[in-house]
Coordinates of C-alpha atoms and ligand atoms in Angstrom, one line a residue:
M1 CA -19.7 5.0 -1.8
F2 CA -16.4 5.4 -3.6
K3 CA -14.9 7.9 -1.1
K4 CA -12.1 5.7 0.0
Q5 CA -11.1 4.8 -3.6
R6 CA -11.3 8.4 -4.7
L7 CA -9.1 9.5 -1.8
K8 CA -6.6 6.8 -2.6
L9 CA -6.5 7.9 -6.2
V10 CA -6.1 11.5 -5.2
L11 CA -3.1 10.6 -3.0
L12 CA -1.6 8.4 -5.6
N13 CA -1.9 11.0 -8.4
T14 CA -0.5 13.8 -6.1
A15 CA 2.4 11.5 -5.0
V16 CA 3.2 10.7 -8.7
F17 CA 3.2 14.4 -9.7
F18 CA 5.1 15.6 -6.7
S19 CA 7.7 12.8 -7.0
L20 CA 8.3 13.7 -10.6
F21 CA 8.9 17.3 -9.6
I22 CA 11.3 16.3 -6.8
L23 CA 13.2 14.0 -9.2
F24 CA 13.4 16.7 -11.8
S25 CA 14.5 19.4 -9.3
T26 CA 17.1 17.1 -7.7
V27 CA 18.6 16.4 -11.1
V28 CA 18.7 20.1 -12.0
Y29 CA 20.2 21.1 -8.7
F30 CA 23.0 18.6 -8.6
Y31 CA 23.8 19.0 -12.3
T32 CA 24.1 22.8 -11.8
K33 CA 26.2 22.3 -8.7
F34 CA 28.5 19.8 -10.5
T35 CA 28.8 22.0 -13.6
L36 CA 29.6 25.2 -11.5
Y37 CA 32.2 23.6 -9.2
N38 CA 33.7 21.5 -12.0
G39 CA 34.2 24.8 -13.9
V40 CA 36.0 26.3 -10.9
D41 CA 38.2 23.3 -10.4
E42 CA 39.1 23.2 -14.1
A43 CA 40.0 26.9 -14.1
I44 CA 42.3 26.3 -11.0
L45 CA 44.0 23.3 -12.6
A46 CA 44.5 25.2 -15.9
S47 CA 46.1 28.1 -13.9
K48 CA 48.4 25.6 -12.1
K49 CA 49.5 24.2 -15.5
K50 CA 50.2 27.7 -16.8
I51 CA 52.3 28.6 -13.7
E52 CA 54.2 25.4 -13.8
N53 CA 55.0 25.9 -17.5
R54 CA 56.2 29.4 -16.8
L55 CA 58.4 28.2 -14.0
K56 CA 60.0 25.6 -16.2
E57 CA 61.3 28.3 -18.4
S58 CA 64.7 29.7 -17.8
A59 CA 65.2 30.8 -14.2
A60 CA 67.1 33.7 -15.6
K61 CA 63.9 35.3 -16.5
F62 CA 63.3 35.8 -12.9
P63 CA 66.5 37.3 -11.7
Y64 CA 64.9 39.2 -8.9
L65 CA 63.6 36.0 -7.3
N66 CA 66.8 35.2 -5.6
F67 CA 65.9 34.0 -2.1
R68 CA 69.0 35.4 -0.5
D69 CA 68.0 39.0 -1.0
I70 CA 64.3 38.4 -1.4
Q71 CA 63.4 40.9 1.4
I72 CA 65.2 43.7 -0.3
K73 CA 63.7 43.2 -3.7
E74 CA 60.2 42.4 -2.4
N75 CA 58.4 45.3 -4.0
K76 CA 60.1 44.8 -7.4
S77 CA 59.7 41.0 -7.6
G78 CA 56.6 40.0 -5.7
N79 CA 54.3 39.4 -8.7
E80 CA 57.0 38.8 -11.3
I81 CA 56.1 35.2 -12.0
F82 CA 52.4 35.7 -12.2
R83 CA 52.6 39.1 -14.0
S84 CA 54.5 37.3 -16.8
I85 CA 51.5 35.1 -17.5
P86 CA 48.9 37.5 -19.0
S87 CA 46.3 34.7 -19.6
L88 CA 46.0 33.8 -15.9
D89 CA 42.4 33.7 -14.8
P90 CA 41.8 37.1 -13.0
R91 CA 39.3 35.4 -10.5
I92 CA 42.1 33.2 -9.2
I93 CA 44.5 34.7 -6.7
P94 CA 48.0 33.1 -6.7
I95 CA 50.0 33.3 -3.5
L96 CA 53.7 32.6 -3.4
R97 CA 54.9 30.8 -0.3
D98 CA 58.1 29.2 0.8
E99 CA 58.5 25.5 1.3
K100 CA 56.9 25.6 4.8
G101 CA 53.9 27.6 3.6
N102 CA 55.0 31.1 4.8
I103 CA 54.0 33.8 2.5
L104 CA 56.9 35.3 0.7
F105 CA 55.4 38.6 -0.4
H106 CA 52.6 40.2 1.5
S107 CA 52.4 43.1 -0.9
Q108 CA 51.0 40.9 -3.7
L109 CA 47.8 40.5 -1.6
S110 CA 44.9 42.8 -1.1
V111 CA 44.2 44.1 2.5
F112 CA 41.3 41.5 2.8
Y113 CA 43.7 38.6 2.4
Q114 CA 46.5 40.2 4.4
N115 CA 44.0 40.5 7.3
N116 CA 43.1 36.8 7.0
L117 CA 46.4 35.2 6.5
D118 CA 45.7 32.5 9.0
N119 CA 42.4 31.6 7.5
I120 CA 43.8 31.1 4.0
K121 CA 46.8 29.1 5.0
P122 CA 46.8 25.8 3.1
E123 CA 46.3 22.6 5.1
K124 CA 46.6 20.1 2.3
I125 CA 49.0 19.9 -0.6
D126 CA 48.1 18.9 -4.2
E127 CA 44.5 18.6 -3.3
L128 CA 41.5 20.8 -4.2
Y129 CA 39.4 21.7 -1.2
N130 CA 37.0 24.3 0.3
I131 CA 37.9 27.0 2.8
K132 CA 35.2 29.0 4.6
F133 CA 35.5 32.0 6.9
N134 CA 33.4 35.1 7.6
Q135 CA 30.7 34.0 5.2
F136 CA 33.3 33.7 2.4
H137 CA 33.8 30.6 0.5
F138 CA 36.9 29.6 -1.4
R139 CA 38.2 26.7 -3.4
T140 CA 41.9 26.3 -3.1
L141 CA 44.9 24.3 -4.3
A142 CA 48.4 24.4 -3.0
F143 CA 51.3 22.8 -4.9
S144 CA 55.1 22.8 -4.7
A145 CA 57.4 23.9 -7.5
E146 CA 61.1 24.5 -8.2
L147 CA 62.4 28.1 -8.6
N148 CA 66.1 28.9 -9.0
N149 CA 66.9 25.5 -7.4
K150 CA 64.7 26.3 -4.5
T151 CA 61.5 24.6 -3.5
I152 CA 58.6 27.0 -3.2
M153 CA 54.9 26.5 -2.7
I154 CA 52.2 28.2 -4.8
Q155 CA 48.6 28.5 -3.5
L156 CA 45.7 29.2 -5.8
L157 CA 42.6 30.7 -4.3
R158 CA 39.3 31.2 -6.0
N159 CA 36.3 32.8 -4.3
T160 CA 33.1 30.8 -4.8
N161 CA 30.6 33.1 -3.2
S162 CA 28.8 33.8 -6.5
E163 CA 28.5 30.0 -7.2
K164 CA 27.2 29.5 -3.7
E165 CA 24.7 32.3 -4.0
L166 CA 23.5 30.9 -7.3
L167 CA 23.0 27.5 -5.8
D168 CA 21.2 28.9 -2.8
N169 CA 18.8 30.9 -5.0
L170 CA 18.2 27.8 -7.1
L171 CA 17.3 25.9 -3.9
K172 CA 15.0 28.7 -2.8
I173 CA 13.3 28.6 -6.2
I174 CA 13.0 24.8 -5.9
I175 CA 11.4 25.0 -2.4
V176 CA 8.9 27.7 -3.4
G177 CA 8.2 25.9 -6.7
G178 CA 7.8 22.7 -4.6
I179 CA 5.1 24.3 -2.5
I180 CA 3.3 25.6 -5.6
V181 CA 3.7 22.2 -7.4
F182 CA 2.4 20.4 -4.3
V183 CA -0.8 22.5 -4.2
V184 CA -1.3 22.2 -8.0
S185 CA -0.6 18.4 -7.7
I186 CA -3.4 18.1 -5.2
G187 CA -5.8 20.0 -7.6
A188 CA -4.6 17.9 -10.6
G189 CA -4.9 14.7 -8.5
I190 CA -8.5 15.5 -7.5
L191 CA -9.4 16.3 -11.1
L192 CA -7.8 13.2 -12.5
A193 CA -9.3 11.0 -9.8
Q194 CA -12.7 12.4 -10.6
R195 CA -12.2 11.7 -14.3
T196 CA -11.0 8.2 -13.6
M197 CA -13.9 7.4 -11.3
I198 CA -16.6 8.4 -13.8
P199 CA -16.4 5.1 -15.9
I200 CA -16.0 3.1 -12.7
V201 CA -19.0 4.6 -11.0
D202 CA -21.0 4.2 -14.3
A203 CA -20.0 0.5 -14.6
W204 CA -20.9 0.0 -11.0
K205 CA -24.3 1.6 -11.4
R206 CA -25.0 -0.5 -14.5
Q207 CA -23.9 -3.6 -12.7
R208 CA -26.2 -2.8 -9.7
Q209 CA -29.1 -2.2 -12.0
F210 CA -28.4 -5.5 -13.8
V211 CA -28.3 -7.4 -10.5
E212 CA -31.5 -5.8 -9.4
N213 CA -33.3 -6.5 -12.7
A214 CA -31.9 -10.1 -12.7
S215 CA -33.1 -10.9 -9.2
H216 CA -36.5 -9.4 -10.0
E217 CA -36.8 -11.5 -13.2
L218 CA -35.7 -14.6 -11.4
R219 CA -38.1 -14.1 -8.6
T220 CA -41.2 -13.9 -10.8
P221 CA -41.0 -17.5 -12.3
L222 CA -39.9 -18.9 -8.9
T223 CA -43.0 -17.4 -7.2
V224 CA -45.2 -18.9 -9.9
I225 CA -43.6 -22.3 -9.6
Q226 CA -43.9 -22.1 -5.8
S227 CA -47.5 -21.2 -5.9
Q228 CA -48.4 -23.9 -8.4
L229 CA -46.6 -26.5 -6.4
E230 CA -48.4 -25.3 -3.2
L231 CA -51.7 -25.6 -5.0
I232 CA -50.9 -29.2 -6.0
L233 CA -49.8 -30.0 -2.4
K234 CA -53.2 -28.8 -1.1
N235 CA -54.7 -32.0 -2.5
P236 CA -52.1 -34.7 -1.9
D237 CA -54.5 -37.4 -3.1
S238 CA -55.1 -35.9 -6.5
N239 CA -53.5 -37.4 -9.6
V240 CA -51.3 -35.9 -12.2
M241 CA -54.2 -35.5 -14.7
S242 CA -56.2 -33.3 -12.3
N243 CA -53.2 -31.1 -11.7
A244 CA -52.1 -30.9 -15.3
S245 CA -52.7 -27.1 -15.6
Y246 CA -50.7 -26.3 -12.5
L247 CA -47.9 -28.6 -13.7
G248 CA -48.0 -27.1 -17.1
T249 CA -47.6 -23.6 -15.8
A250 CA -44.8 -24.7 -13.4
L251 CA -43.1 -26.5 -16.3
S252 CA -43.3 -23.5 -18.6
E253 CA -42.0 -21.2 -15.9
T254 CA -39.1 -23.7 -15.3
R255 CA -38.2 -23.4 -19.0
R256 CA -38.4 -19.6 -18.8
L257 CA -36.2 -19.8 -15.7
S258 CA -33.7 -22.0 -17.5
K259 CA -33.5 -19.7 -20.5
L260 CA -33.2 -16.7 -18.2
T261 CA -30.3 -18.1 -16.3
S262 CA -28.5 -19.2 -19.4
N263 CA -29.0 -15.6 -20.9
L264 CA -27.8 -14.0 -17.7
L265 CA -24.7 -16.2 -17.6
T266 CA -23.9 -15.3 -21.2
L267 CA -24.2 -11.5 -20.4
A268 CA -22.2 -11.9 -17.1
R269 CA -19.4 -13.7 -19.0
S270 CA -19.5 -11.1 -21.8
D271 CA -19.1 -8.4 -19.1
S272 CA -16.1 -10.0 -17.6
N273 CA -14.6 -10.8 -21.0
T274 CA -14.4 -14.5 -20.3
I275 CA -16.0 -15.5 -23.6
E276 CA -13.4 -16.0 -26.3
I277 CA -14.4 -15.0 -29.8
E278 CA -12.8 -17.6 -32.1
K279 CA -13.0 -16.2 -35.6
K280 CA -12.6 -18.3 -38.7
P281 CA -13.7 -17.9 -42.4
T282 CA -17.4 -19.0 -42.5
N283 CA -19.8 -19.2 -45.4
I284 CA -22.6 -17.2 -43.9
C285 CA -25.2 -18.2 -46.6
D286 CA -24.6 -21.9 -45.8
L287 CA -24.7 -21.3 -42.1
I288 CA -28.0 -19.4 -42.1
N289 CA -29.5 -22.1 -44.5
K290 CA -28.7 -24.7 -41.9
I291 CA -30.0 -22.7 -39.0
I292 CA -33.4 -21.8 -40.5
E293 CA -34.4 -25.3 -41.6
P294 CA -36.4 -26.1 -38.4
Y295 CA -37.7 -22.5 -38.2
I296 CA -39.2 -22.8 -41.7
E297 CA -41.4 -25.7 -40.4
I298 CA -42.4 -23.7 -37.2
A299 CA -43.2 -20.7 -39.4
D300 CA -45.3 -23.0 -41.7
L301 CA -47.3 -24.2 -38.7
E302 CA -48.0 -20.6 -37.6
D303 CA -49.0 -19.8 -41.2
K304 CA -46.0 -17.5 -41.7
C305 CA -43.6 -17.5 -44.7
L306 CA -39.9 -17.6 -43.8
K307 CA -37.4 -17.2 -46.7
L308 CA -33.6 -16.7 -47.1
K309 CA -32.5 -14.5 -50.0
C310 CA -28.8 -15.0 -50.7
S311 CA -27.6 -14.5 -54.2
E312 CA -23.8 -14.9 -53.7
S313 CA -21.8 -17.0 -51.4
L314 CA -20.3 -14.7 -48.7
V315 CA -17.4 -15.8 -46.6
V316 CA -17.0 -13.8 -43.4
N317 CA -14.3 -14.1 -40.7
C318 CA -16.4 -14.7 -37.6
D319 CA -17.2 -17.0 -34.7
E320 CA -19.6 -19.5 -36.2
E321 CA -21.2 -20.4 -32.8
R322 CA -21.9 -16.8 -31.8
I323 CA -23.2 -15.8 -35.3
S324 CA -25.6 -18.8 -35.1
Q325 CA -26.8 -17.6 -31.7
L326 CA -27.3 -14.1 -33.2
I327 CA -29.4 -15.4 -36.1
I328 CA -31.5 -17.6 -33.7
I329 CA -32.2 -14.5 -31.5
L330 CA -33.3 -12.5 -34.5
L331 CA -35.4 -15.3 -36.0
D332 CA -37.0 -16.0 -32.6
N333 CA -38.0 -12.4 -32.3
A334 CA -39.3 -12.3 -35.9
L335 CA -41.5 -15.3 -35.2
K336 CA -42.6 -14.0 -31.8
Y337 CA -43.5 -10.5 -33.0
T338 CA -45.4 -11.4 -36.2
N339 CA -49.0 -12.7 -36.7
H340 CA -50.5 -15.3 -38.9
G341 CA -50.0 -14.7 -42.6
D342 CA -47.0 -12.4 -42.1
N343 CA -43.7 -12.8 -44.0
I344 CA -40.1 -13.1 -42.6
D345 CA -37.3 -12.6 -45.0
I346 CA -33.6 -12.9 -44.3
E347 CA -31.5 -11.0 -46.9
L348 CA -27.7 -11.4 -47.2
K349 CA -25.6 -8.9 -49.2
Q350 CA -22.1 -7.7 -49.5
E351 CA -21.8 -4.0 -49.0
E352 CA -18.2 -3.0 -49.9
T353 CA -16.0 -4.6 -47.1
R354 CA -19.0 -5.5 -45.0
C355 CA -21.6 -8.3 -45.0
S356 CA -25.1 -7.1 -44.4
I357 CA -27.7 -9.4 -42.8
R358 CA -31.2 -8.0 -42.7
V359 CA -34.1 -9.8 -41.0
I360 CA -37.3 -8.2 -42.4
D361 CA -40.7 -9.0 -41.0
T362 CA -44.2 -7.7 -41.6
G363 CA -45.1 -8.1 -37.9
I364 CA -46.2 -5.7 -35.1
G365 CA -43.2 -3.4 -35.7
V366 CA -41.1 -1.4 -33.2
K367 CA -42.2 2.1 -32.1
E368 CA -39.8 4.9 -33.2
E369 CA -39.0 5.8 -29.5
E370 CA -38.1 2.1 -28.8
K371 CA -35.6 1.7 -31.7
E372 CA -32.6 2.1 -29.4
L373 CA -34.3 0.9 -26.1
I374 CA -34.9 -2.7 -27.4
F375 CA -31.1 -3.4 -27.3
E376 CA -31.0 -2.6 -23.6
R377 CA -31.0 -5.4 -21.0
F378 CA -34.4 -6.5 -19.8
Y379 CA -36.2 -4.1 -22.1
R380 CA -39.5 -5.6 -23.4
G381 CA -41.8 -3.7 -25.6
D382 CA -45.2 -5.2 -25.3
K383 CA -45.1 -6.6 -21.8
S384 CA -48.3 -8.6 -22.1
R385 CA -47.2 -10.2 -25.4
T386 CA -43.6 -10.9 -24.2
R387 CA -45.1 -12.4 -21.0
L388 CA -47.1 -14.8 -23.1
T389 CA -44.2 -15.7 -25.4
G390 CA -41.9 -16.1 -22.4
G391 CA -39.6 -13.2 -23.3
T392 CA -36.9 -12.2 -20.9
G393 CA -35.8 -9.0 -22.7
L394 CA -32.2 -10.2 -23.0
G395 CA -32.2 -11.5 -26.5
L396 CA -31.3 -8.3 -28.4
S397 CA -28.7 -7.3 -25.7
I398 CA -26.9 -10.6 -26.3
A399 CA -27.3 -10.0 -30.1
K400 CA -25.7 -6.5 -29.7
W401 CA -22.8 -7.9 -27.6
I402 CA -22.1 -10.5 -30.3
V403 CA -22.2 -7.9 -33.1
D404 CA -20.0 -5.5 -31.1
S405 CA -17.5 -8.2 -30.4
H406 CA -17.2 -8.7 -34.1
G407 CA -16.7 -5.0 -34.7
G408 CA -20.1 -4.7 -36.4
L409 CA -23.2 -2.7 -36.1
I410 CA -26.8 -3.6 -35.4
K411 CA -29.9 -1.4 -35.7
A412 CA -33.7 -1.6 -35.9
M413 CA -35.6 0.2 -38.7
P414 CA -39.3 0.3 -39.6
N415 CA -40.4 -1.9 -42.5
Q416 CA -42.9 -0.5 -45.0
P417 CA -45.9 -0.7 -44.9
K418 CA -45.5 -2.5 -41.5
G419 CA -43.1 -4.6 -39.5
T420 CA -39.5 -4.4 -38.5
I421 CA -36.1 -4.6 -40.2
I422 CA -33.2 -5.6 -38.0
K423 CA -30.0 -4.8 -39.9
V424 CA -26.6 -6.3 -38.9
S425 CA -23.5 -5.3 -40.7
L426 CA -20.3 -7.3 -40.0
P427 CA -16.8 -6.6 -41.3
I428 CA -15.8 -9.4 -43.8
E429 CA -12.2 -9.6 -42.7
Ligands
LIG501 P1 -36.0 -12.8 -25.1 O1 -34.9 -12.6 -24.1 O2 -36.7 -14.1 -24.8 O3 -35.5 -12.6 -26.5 P2 -37.6 -10.5 -25.7 O4 -37.8 -11.0 -27.1 O5 -38.7 -9.8 -25.1 O6 -37.1 -11.7 -24.8 P3 -35.5 -9.0 -26.9 O7 -35.2 -10.1 -27.9 O8 -34.3 -8.4 -26.3 O9 -36.3 -9.6 -25.7 O10 -36.3 -7.9 -27.6 C1 -36.7 -6.8 -26.8 C2 -38.0 -6.1 -27.3 O11 -37.8 -5.7 -28.6 C3 -39.1 -7.2 -27.4 O12 -39.7 -7.3 -26.1 C4 -40.0 -6.6 -28.4 O13 -40.9 -5.7 -27.8 C5 -39.0 -5.8 -29.3 N1 -38.7 -6.6 -30.6 C6 -37.7 -7.3 -30.8 N2 -37.7 -7.8 -32.1 C7 -38.8 -7.4 -32.6 C8 -39.5 -7.5 -33.9 N3 -38.9 -8.3 -34.8 N4 -40.6 -6.9 -34.1 C9 -41.2 -6.2 -33.1 N5 -40.7 -6.0 -31.9 C10 -39.5 -6.5 -31.7
LIG502 MG1 -36.2 -11.9 -28.1

């Protein structure tokens, strides 16, 4: 039933998890790359500064670096400038070149560099860039300087293979991690989708049950009305008097139908949260007093005694209209499920920060196993009796919704020696 939605949710969850991983890995990879290469560049620039400072010092300090007899003194003087800077980064190889870029002293270089003189030849001046040959990676910078009134070129070379390897390994870890995270994401996506679907499926089942029950309940009075009208139509010449019983039944079923539809509408609206609860401070004692007036007369006629016991005035922050509806539902039940000579008491009390409303009757009572069930939609205890009294089984579910929407509690308890107590507890504020 929900396969498509479940699949969509799995895909969405997986995509979210995986995208987060990709985002995180990309940030880590590029940040590491930036930090590593930035460190290399800074080290090269720092070496350049040190060499330049050294060259600015008196040229006399480098007497061997006289370009006229440079060839003769090569061995002695090759590394003179660089050797005199002890703090030079050992990972950076300085190469002394003439103005045109020709290497002045070969002997200063190891065999590896001597064999690759063409590959390491600078192509740009005053610019940091990468050189790659035979699987070796370098960062290099060439700059010109003045020495003994002569322009020379100094090239700085820094091997970056370790940085490259580190980044390659990081990329491998990210790819392997990505595969693992992808598999885990699918698992987590399925698990999350299942969890998310549980309340949706439950709500859908409840809704379907509700629609089934509602259509069943609507069909019954409609069938009765239809059959009664058909009976009347069988004798088109008959008068109203002779059809009074058919008409009476049809009328009472119409009333039931009207009550049923209005109850269904209330519950449907409560489900879709389209009913606003407008709370305002209300004197509950005065409100109930006003509501029960007509019911006292009805109770009298049925030889029942209905009383309100309210010692103090209780102001509760609530929706007056909904609380009136709640009291009417409870009174209606109390009158329906009591017999001649029974008592119905409404007791109002403040219990700490709550207002307690108890409707106590000495009627037929609620069975222990029905205490919770009676608040369910369409649940009717004594089917024959409720059929007679026109019950729809929706009264207490509406009452429960009203109490819930006020943050209160409602429960049914047995009354001693017989009857029922319905207790409502509402927060005062
Ligand atoms: P209606 O929708 O017309 O109120 P109903 O009274 O049957 O129909 P509810 O008010 O929801 O529906 O009550 C559900 C069931 O709980 C009733 O059918 C009845 O069996 C039981 N019940 C409710 N109040 C009392 C009571 N005061 N004493 C005994 N049983 C009660
Ligand atoms: Mg009822």
